Tab-separated table of C-alpha atoms in Angstrom:
chain	number	residue	atom	x	y	z
Z	84	UNK	CA	0.000	0.000	0.000
Z	85	UNK	CA	2.795	2.400	0.928
Z	86	UNK	CA	4.557	1.658	-2.362
Z	87	UNK	CA	1.444	2.557	-4.356
Z	88	UNK	CA	0.959	5.803	-2.431
Z	89	UNK	CA	4.581	6.852	-2.904
Z	90	UNK	CA	4.508	5.917	-6.579
Z	91	UNK	CA	1.308	7.870	-7.186
Z	92	UNK	CA	2.667	10.863	-5.299
Z	93	UNK	CA	5.905	10.766	-7.280
Z	94	UNK	CA	4.101	10.546	-10.639
Z	95	UNK	CA	1.673	13.346	-9.800
Z	96	UNK	CA	4.436	15.604	-8.524
Z	97	UNK	CA	6.624	14.884	-11.568
Z	98	UNK	CA	3.819	15.707	-13.990
Z	99	UNK	CA	3.053	18.906	-12.091
Z	100	UNK	CA	6.728	19.931	-12.172
Z	101	UNK	CA	6.956	19.322	-15.924
Z	102	UNK	CA	3.701	21.163	-16.612
Z	103	UNK	CA	4.658	24.224	-14.541
Z	104	UNK	CA	8.175	24.321	-15.968
Z	105	UNK	CA	6.748	24.186	-19.485
Z	106	UNK	CA	4.558	27.205	-18.773
Z	107	UNK	CA	7.582	29.401	-17.994
Z	108	UNK	CA	8.694	31.615	-20.859
Z	109	UNK	CA	11.931	32.805	-22.426
Z	110	UNK	CA	12.155	35.786	-20.062
Z	111	UNK	CA	12.404	33.465	-17.060
Z	112	UNK	CA	15.023	31.336	-18.825
Z	113	UNK	CA	17.047	34.470	-19.589
Z	114	UNK	CA	16.902	35.525	-15.943
Z	115	UNK	CA	18.132	32.084	-14.868
Z	116	UNK	CA	21.041	32.239	-17.319
Z	117	UNK	CA	22.044	35.700	-16.103
Z	118	UNK	CA	21.674	34.772	-12.435
Z	119	UNK	CA	23.730	31.598	-12.837
Z	120	UNK	CA	26.456	33.640	-14.547
Z	121	UNK	CA	26.392	36.042	-11.594
Z	122	UNK	CA	26.573	33.146	-9.143
Z	123	UNK	CA	29.763	31.858	-10.764
Z	124	UNK	CA	31.142	35.409	-10.901
Z	125	UNK	CA	30.477	35.931	-7.204
Z	126	UNK	CA	32.057	32.563	-6.366
Z	127	UNK	CA	35.105	33.540	-8.439
Z	128	UNK	CA	35.388	36.931	-6.748
Z	129	UNK	CA	35.039	35.420	-3.275
Z	130	UNK	CA	37.701	32.784	-3.954
Z	131	UNK	CA	40.006	35.392	-5.501
Z	132	UNK	CA	39.710	37.552	-2.374
Z	133	UNK	CA	40.386	34.495	-0.218
Z	134	UNK	CA	43.471	33.641	-2.283
Z	135	UNK	CA	44.853	37.191	-2.126
Z	136	UNK	CA	44.253	37.378	1.619
Z	137	UNK	CA	46.019	34.032	2.104
Z	138	UNK	CA	49.011	35.158	0.021
Z	139	UNK	CA	49.296	38.456	1.913
Z	140	UNK	CA	49.003	36.841	5.360
Z	141	UNK	CA	51.491	34.117	4.444
Z	142	UNK	CA	53.903	36.749	3.127
Z	143	UNK	CA	53.701	38.621	6.440
Z	144	UNK	CA	53.674	35.729	8.906
Z	145	UNK	CA	54.913	32.688	6.952
Z	146	UNK	CA	52.490	30.301	8.657
Z	147	UNK	CA	52.471	27.877	5.686
Z	148	UNK	CA	55.532	26.455	3.963
Z	149	UNK	CA	56.245	27.881	0.507
Z	150	UNK	CA	55.726	24.584	-1.354
Z	151	UNK	CA	52.427	23.845	0.364
Z	152	UNK	CA	51.241	27.447	-0.080
Z	153	UNK	CA	52.064	27.360	-3.807
Z	154	UNK	CA	50.104	24.112	-4.191
Z	155	UNK	CA	47.110	25.597	-2.403
Z	156	UNK	CA	47.210	28.762	-4.533
Z	157	UNK	CA	47.461	26.662	-7.695
Z	158	UNK	CA	44.349	24.666	-6.705
Z	159	UNK	CA	42.452	27.881	-6.073
Z	160	UNK	CA	43.541	29.327	-9.407
Z	161	UNK	CA	42.302	26.189	-11.172
Z	162	UNK	CA	38.921	26.524	-9.440
Z	163	UNK	CA	38.788	30.245	-10.273
Z	164	UNK	CA	39.401	29.393	-13.935
Z	165	UNK	CA	36.522	26.890	-13.823
Z	166	UNK	CA	34.212	29.531	-12.368
Z	167	UNK	CA	35.288	31.939	-15.116
Z	168	UNK	CA	34.650	29.312	-17.793
Z	169	UNK	CA	31.148	28.555	-16.488
Z	170	UNK	CA	30.353	32.257	-16.232
Z	171	UNK	CA	31.423	32.822	-19.834
Z	172	UNK	CA	29.386	29.858	-21.057
Z	173	UNK	CA	26.229	31.130	-19.375
Z	174	UNK	CA	26.702	34.684	-20.603
Z	175	UNK	CA	27.262	33.474	-24.164
Z	176	UNK	CA	24.186	31.216	-24.038
Z	177	UNK	CA	26.190	28.009	-24.470
Z	178	UNK	CA	25.009	26.451	-21.219
Z	179	UNK	CA	21.589	25.608	-19.820
Z	180	UNK	CA	21.443	22.432	-17.730
Z	181	UNK	CA	18.682	20.143	-16.500
Z	182	UNK	CA	18.999	21.770	-13.071
Z	183	UNK	CA	18.285	25.131	-14.689
Z	184	UNK	CA	15.139	23.649	-16.239
Z	185	UNK	CA	14.016	22.596	-12.769
Z	186	UNK	CA	14.441	26.198	-11.597
Z	187	UNK	CA	11.857	27.256	-14.197
Z	188	UNK	CA	9.295	25.488	-12.011
Z	189	UNK	CA	10.046	27.851	-9.133
Z	190	UNK	CA	9.639	30.911	-11.343
Z	191	UNK	CA	6.220	29.741	-12.477
Z	192	UNK	CA	5.140	28.903	-8.921
Z	193	UNK	CA	6.150	32.371	-7.725
Z	194	UNK	CA	4.204	33.887	-10.589
Z	195	UNK	CA	1.141	31.756	-9.794
Z	196	UNK	CA	1.376	32.797	-6.134
Z	197	UNK	CA	1.783	36.444	-7.268
Z	198	UNK	CA	4.924	36.927	-5.201
Z	199	UNK	CA	6.524	40.238	-6.185
Z	200	UNK	CA	8.538	43.060	-4.663
Z	201	UNK	CA	5.868	43.654	-2.006
Z	202	UNK	CA	6.480	40.224	-0.501
Z	203	UNK	CA	8.340	40.523	2.806
Z	204	UNK	CA	10.699	37.587	2.170
Z	205	UNK	CA	11.630	38.783	-1.306
Z	206	UNK	CA	12.054	42.384	-0.144
Z	207	UNK	CA	14.421	41.403	2.683
Z	208	UNK	CA	16.444	39.149	0.400
Z	209	UNK	CA	16.693	41.941	-2.181
Z	210	UNK	CA	18.124	44.246	0.497
Z	211	UNK	CA	20.593	41.506	1.487
Z	212	UNK	CA	21.675	41.274	-2.159
Z	213	UNK	CA	22.360	45.011	-2.222
Z	214	UNK	CA	24.541	44.745	0.892
Z	215	UNK	CA	26.756	41.886	-0.262
Z	216	UNK	CA	29.294	44.238	-1.831
Z	217	UNK	CA	28.916	42.674	-5.278
Z	218	UNK	CA	28.947	45.462	-7.860
Z	219	UNK	CA	26.326	43.789	-10.060
Z	220	UNK	CA	23.810	43.836	-7.209
Z	221	UNK	CA	24.147	47.477	-6.239
Z	222	UNK	CA	20.877	49.332	-5.887
Z	223	UNK	CA	21.228	51.423	-9.042
Z	224	UNK	CA	22.100	48.512	-11.346
Z	225	UNK	CA	19.196	47.482	-13.590
Z	226	UNK	CA	18.656	44.802	-16.241
Z	227	UNK	CA	15.528	44.578	-18.387
Z	228	UNK	CA	13.858	47.307	-16.334
Z	229	UNK	CA	14.309	45.462	-13.028
Z	230	UNK	CA	16.956	45.896	-10.353
Z	231	UNK	CA	19.690	43.303	-10.510
Z	232	UNK	CA	19.346	42.694	-6.784
Z	233	UNK	CA	15.649	41.892	-7.276
Z	234	UNK	CA	16.397	39.554	-10.200
Z	235	UNK	CA	18.989	37.646	-8.192
Z	236	UNK	CA	16.814	37.452	-5.071
Z	237	UNK	CA	13.911	36.170	-7.201
Z	238	UNK	CA	16.220	33.542	-8.709
Z	239	UNK	CA	17.389	32.362	-5.275
Z	240	UNK	CA	13.846	31.959	-3.959
Z	241	UNK	CA	12.659	30.264	-7.171
Z	242	UNK	CA	15.603	27.879	-6.984
Z	243	UNK	CA	14.853	27.113	-3.324
Z	244	UNK	CA	11.188	26.318	-4.089
Z	245	UNK	CA	12.131	24.233	-7.135
Z	246	UNK	CA	14.640	21.985	-5.396
Z	247	UNK	CA	12.488	21.683	-2.294
Z	248	UNK	CA	9.759	20.259	-4.557
Z	249	UNK	CA	12.286	18.159	-6.490
Z	250	UNK	CA	13.534	16.774	-3.182
Z	251	UNK	CA	10.051	15.463	-2.471
Z	252	UNK	CA	10.010	13.650	-5.839
Z	253	UNK	CA	13.457	12.129	-5.277
Z	254	UNK	CA	12.424	11.095	-1.764
Z	255	UNK	CA	9.350	9.253	-3.082
Z	256	UNK	CA	11.431	7.549	-5.785
Z	257	UNK	CA	14.010	6.302	-3.288
Z	258	UNK	CA	11.238	5.155	-0.966
Z	259	UNK	CA	9.648	3.061	-3.742
Z	260	UNK	CA	13.066	1.681	-4.710
Z	261	UNK	CA	14.031	0.697	-1.159
Z	262	UNK	CA	10.648	-0.909	-0.433
Z	263	UNK	CA	10.796	-2.939	-3.657
Z	264	UNK	CA	14.244	-4.172	-2.608
Z	265	UNK	CA	12.776	-5.394	0.692
Z	266	UNK	CA	14.752	-3.047	2.936
Z	267	UNK	CA	13.813	-2.350	6.527
Z	268	UNK	CA	11.677	0.589	7.570
Z	269	UNK	CA	14.708	2.368	9.039
Z	270	UNK	CA	16.622	2.014	5.768
Z	271	UNK	CA	13.630	3.294	3.791
Z	272	UNK	CA	13.259	6.341	6.036
Z	273	UNK	CA	17.002	7.052	5.874
Z	274	UNK	CA	17.039	6.846	2.071
Z	275	UNK	CA	13.967	9.064	1.736
Z	276	UNK	CA	15.421	11.621	4.139
Z	277	UNK	CA	18.692	11.734	2.210
Z	278	UNK	CA	16.815	12.000	-1.084
Z	279	UNK	CA	14.853	14.975	0.219
Z	280	UNK	CA	17.811	16.679	1.927
Z	281	UNK	CA	20.297	16.679	-0.966
Z	282	UNK	CA	18.215	18.647	-3.527
Z	283	UNK	CA	16.860	20.906	-0.795
Z	284	UNK	CA	20.383	21.790	0.358
Z	285	UNK	CA	21.388	22.442	-3.265
Z	286	UNK	CA	18.681	25.097	-3.454
Z	287	UNK	CA	19.076	26.410	0.087
Z	288	UNK	CA	22.861	26.870	0.399
Z	289	UNK	CA	23.213	29.716	-2.182
Z	290	UNK	CA	20.239	31.447	-0.526
Z	291	UNK	CA	21.797	31.082	2.912
Z	292	UNK	CA	25.330	31.985	1.772
Z	293	UNK	CA	24.150	35.319	0.414
Z	294	UNK	CA	22.270	36.188	3.606
Z	295	UNK	CA	25.270	35.179	5.730
Z	296	UNK	CA	27.636	37.282	3.590
Z	297	UNK	CA	25.373	40.325	3.887
Z	298	UNK	CA	25.079	39.848	7.655
Z	299	UNK	CA	28.850	39.433	8.112
Z	300	UNK	CA	29.523	42.568	6.080
Z	301	UNK	CA	27.057	44.501	8.220
Z	302	UNK	CA	28.723	43.258	11.411
Z	303	UNK	CA	32.166	44.250	10.083
Z	304	UNK	CA	30.882	47.685	9.096
Z	305	UNK	CA	29.231	48.177	12.506
Z	306	UNK	CA	32.447	47.120	14.224
Z	307	UNK	CA	34.812	49.300	12.217
Z	308	UNK	CA	32.787	52.433	11.481
Z	309	UNK	CA	33.212	54.091	14.930
Z	310	UNK	CA	37.005	54.117	14.465
Z	311	UNK	CA	36.729	55.475	10.923
Z	312	UNK	CA	34.272	58.258	11.790
Z	313	UNK	CA	36.456	59.234	14.769
Z	314	UNK	CA	39.438	59.762	12.489
Z	315	UNK	CA	37.406	61.678	9.897
Z	316	UNK	CA	35.769	63.911	12.535
Z	317	UNK	CA	39.154	64.624	14.147
Z	318	UNK	CA	40.768	65.585	10.828
Z	319	UNK	CA	37.843	67.801	9.790
Z	320	UNK	CA	37.909	69.509	13.213
Z	321	UNK	CA	41.616	70.163	12.671
Z	322	UNK	CA	40.735	72.098	9.511
Z	323	UNK	CA	41.151	69.454	6.828
Z	324	UNK	CA	38.576	69.189	4.027
Z	325	UNK	CA	36.152	66.279	4.170
Z	326	UNK	CA	37.568	64.785	0.958
Z	327	UNK	CA	41.136	64.898	2.238
Z	328	UNK	CA	40.025	63.640	5.657
Z	329	UNK	CA	38.354	60.583	4.114
Z	330	UNK	CA	41.422	59.974	1.962
Z	331	UNK	CA	43.736	60.090	4.996
Z	332	UNK	CA	41.420	57.920	7.106
Z	333	UNK	CA	40.977	55.345	4.306
Z	334	UNK	CA	44.664	54.400	4.332
Z	335	UNK	CA	44.934	54.165	8.127
Z	336	UNK	CA	43.359	50.715	8.439
Z	337	UNK	CA	42.631	47.508	6.562
Z	338	UNK	CA	39.205	46.474	7.846
Z	339	UNK	CA	36.152	46.429	5.578
Z	340	UNK	CA	35.042	50.015	6.250
Z	341	UNK	CA	38.505	51.347	5.336
Z	342	UNK	CA	38.499	49.314	2.111
Z	343	UNK	CA	35.086	50.775	1.306
Z	344	UNK	CA	36.384	54.318	1.862
Z	345	UNK	CA	39.363	53.559	-0.389
Z	346	UNK	CA	36.882	52.525	-3.059
Z	347	UNK	CA	35.076	55.848	-2.587
Z	348	UNK	CA	38.352	57.732	-3.092
Z	349	UNK	CA	39.167	55.665	-6.176
Z	350	UNK	CA	35.753	56.422	-7.691
Z	351	UNK	CA	36.220	60.128	-6.964
Z	352	UNK	CA	39.581	60.018	-8.755
Z	353	UNK	CA	37.760	58.473	-11.732
Z	354	UNK	CA	35.540	61.547	-12.213
Z	355	UNK	CA	32.697	60.568	-9.865
Z	356	UNK	CA	31.427	63.317	-7.559
Z	357	UNK	CA	31.690	62.846	-3.822
Z	358	UNK	CA	27.881	62.664	-3.591
Z	359	UNK	CA	27.756	59.862	-6.169
Z	360	UNK	CA	30.591	57.907	-4.560
Z	361	UNK	CA	29.106	58.222	-1.065
Z	362	UNK	CA	25.637	57.283	-2.305
Z	363	UNK	CA	27.068	54.068	-3.747
Z	364	UNK	CA	28.826	53.471	-0.428
Z	365	UNK	CA	25.514	53.931	1.356
Z	366	UNK	CA	23.886	51.358	-0.942
Z	367	UNK	CA	26.636	48.799	-0.346
Z	368	UNK	CA	26.794	49.177	3.431
Z	369	UNK	CA	23.942	48.868	5.916
Z	370	UNK	CA	24.703	51.193	8.825
Z	371	UNK	CA	22.458	53.982	10.088
Z	372	UNK	CA	25.366	56.186	11.220
Z	373	UNK	CA	27.027	55.849	7.840
Z	374	UNK	CA	23.722	56.927	6.276
Z	375	UNK	CA	23.713	60.017	8.505
Z	376	UNK	CA	27.280	60.845	7.558
Z	377	UNK	CA	26.530	60.524	3.833
Z	378	UNK	CA	23.481	62.784	4.191
Z	379	UNK	CA	25.435	65.441	6.091
Z	380	UNK	CA	28.398	65.417	3.692
Z	381	UNK	CA	26.144	65.519	0.622
Z	382	UNK	CA	24.233	68.452	2.146
Z	383	UNK	CA	27.464	70.325	2.879
Z	384	UNK	CA	28.454	70.082	-0.784
Z	385	UNK	CA	25.108	71.259	-2.143
Z	386	UNK	CA	23.895	73.819	0.414
Z	387	UNK	CA	26.965	74.378	2.557
Z	388	UNK	CA	27.448	73.449	6.193
Z	389	UNK	CA	29.576	75.628	8.429
Z	390	UNK	CA	29.129	73.201	11.323
Z	391	UNK	CA	30.271	70.076	9.441
Z	392	UNK	CA	32.901	69.232	12.068
Z	393	UNK	CA	30.323	69.507	14.859
Z	394	UNK	CA	27.825	67.313	12.981
Z	395	UNK	CA	30.481	64.648	12.380
Z	396	UNK	CA	31.496	64.787	16.056
Z	397	UNK	CA	27.831	64.322	17.067
Z	398	UNK	CA	27.589	61.234	14.835
Z	399	UNK	CA	30.857	59.974	16.331
Z	400	UNK	CA	29.591	60.368	19.914
Z	401	UNK	CA	26.283	58.698	19.114
Z	402	UNK	CA	28.040	55.892	17.259
Z	403	UNK	CA	30.423	55.114	20.111
Z	404	UNK	CA	27.619	55.220	22.658
Z	405	UNK	CA	25.670	52.692	20.610
Z	406	UNK	CA	28.762	50.510	20.295
Z	407	UNK	CA	29.222	50.525	24.076
Z	408	UNK	CA	25.605	49.453	24.569
Z	409	UNK	CA	25.998	46.691	21.976
Z	410	UNK	CA	29.188	45.468	23.641
Z	411	UNK	CA	27.435	45.388	27.006
Z	412	UNK	CA	24.509	43.455	25.514
Z	413	UNK	CA	26.858	40.986	23.864
Z	414	UNK	CA	28.615	40.487	27.192
Z	415	UNK	CA	25.297	39.763	28.891
Z	416	UNK	CA	24.387	37.259	26.187
Z	417	UNK	CA	27.711	35.460	26.598
Z	418	UNK	CA	27.309	35.499	30.363
Z	419	UNK	CA	23.841	33.943	30.109
Z	420	UNK	CA	25.122	31.251	27.763
Z	421	UNK	CA	27.921	30.399	30.191
Z	422	UNK	CA	25.595	30.164	33.206
Z	423	UNK	CA	24.409	26.581	32.616
Z	424	UNK	CA	27.897	25.146	31.846
Z	425	UNK	CA	29.238	26.932	34.929
Z	426	UNK	CA	26.529	25.418	37.133
Z	427	UNK	CA	27.181	21.963	35.708
Z	428	UNK	CA	30.891	22.327	36.427
Z	429	UNK	CA	30.094	23.537	39.952
Z	430	UNK	CA	27.877	20.502	40.562
Z	431	UNK	CA	30.612	18.214	39.282
Z	432	UNK	CA	33.143	19.797	41.641
Z	433	UNK	CA	30.752	19.416	44.570
Z	434	UNK	CA	30.211	15.746	43.748
Z	435	UNK	CA	33.955	15.110	43.471
Z	436	UNK	CA	34.583	16.766	46.865
Z	437	UNK	CA	31.500	15.860	48.912
Z	438	UNK	CA	31.010	12.189	47.932
Z	439	UNK	CA	34.489	11.038	49.066
Z	440	UNK	CA	34.158	13.156	52.208
Z	441	UNK	CA	30.776	11.636	53.096
Z	442	UNK	CA	32.103	8.157	52.382
Z	443	UNK	CA	35.009	8.712	54.777
Z	444	UNK	CA	32.622	10.108	57.414
Z	445	UNK	CA	30.448	6.971	57.224
Z	446	UNK	CA	33.494	4.804	57.745
């Protein structure tokens, strides 16, 4: 009976997947091709940054032997070349796999459910895309009349839905196969669970990686911005122009916020105005105090601001106060997490001391 139910469920789900995928049009296929090319580009950029960071750290500290380091760098370069090759194939239209066809199902489901930019999940993921630091996903980048960040977020959710559904089909297939082979119930359940988990993880991991990257960037910006704004406010108070102050502050550190300011300076040297460069910075980085700074600096360039140094100092004071509160909250969280292990250790110590003592007393 179970075999028949699983077989019927698998057939019905497979037919539904094929029918919905067939309803998707060329526009959806084009978005998948573009998004897959971006995914390989982002993977290539991330691995390139990792390689460069490894080379720089090993040059400074020599933690890895030269032969082993060269082998590791060579492996990374080979993988980077593979990412580049896949990106080029997608952009040239030479590649469209069976897995990409499955993703068409998710696009059609989202369209049937009328999920658009007003959806909370899609809106939050779009914002996460904008804050990843990838140039292609910046807020002002558009393709086919839609923001690139929205296109990529839509692709990630469609892919997640598609492979979640495909996981159900694979799970039913493996269940039928294991039952027909006379396997035990535990083996059947294990096979079905694995069959469901593998496709689901394939769709979920890119979705989760992007959200994690955006969150890590935000944490790095929040951590480093108080130091950067302190330096800028101090230099402006000393009489330096805001442009020169940012340029001096940008080269004083190597954390993410300093690298972002160096990018601002580079864009300004390439004929971008300070307002344009700072607006792009604001789009890449999610920090309310950075937003305030950008607004104040942009206003000073358009309408003038005789109290620019005072405004920057006010942002600096507010920023450091918030950082102190966050540090205190983080300390309380850590303290609460350590309470239970501490009590368990205390009980263990009491048992080790009291039990032998009581045993000796009874003797």
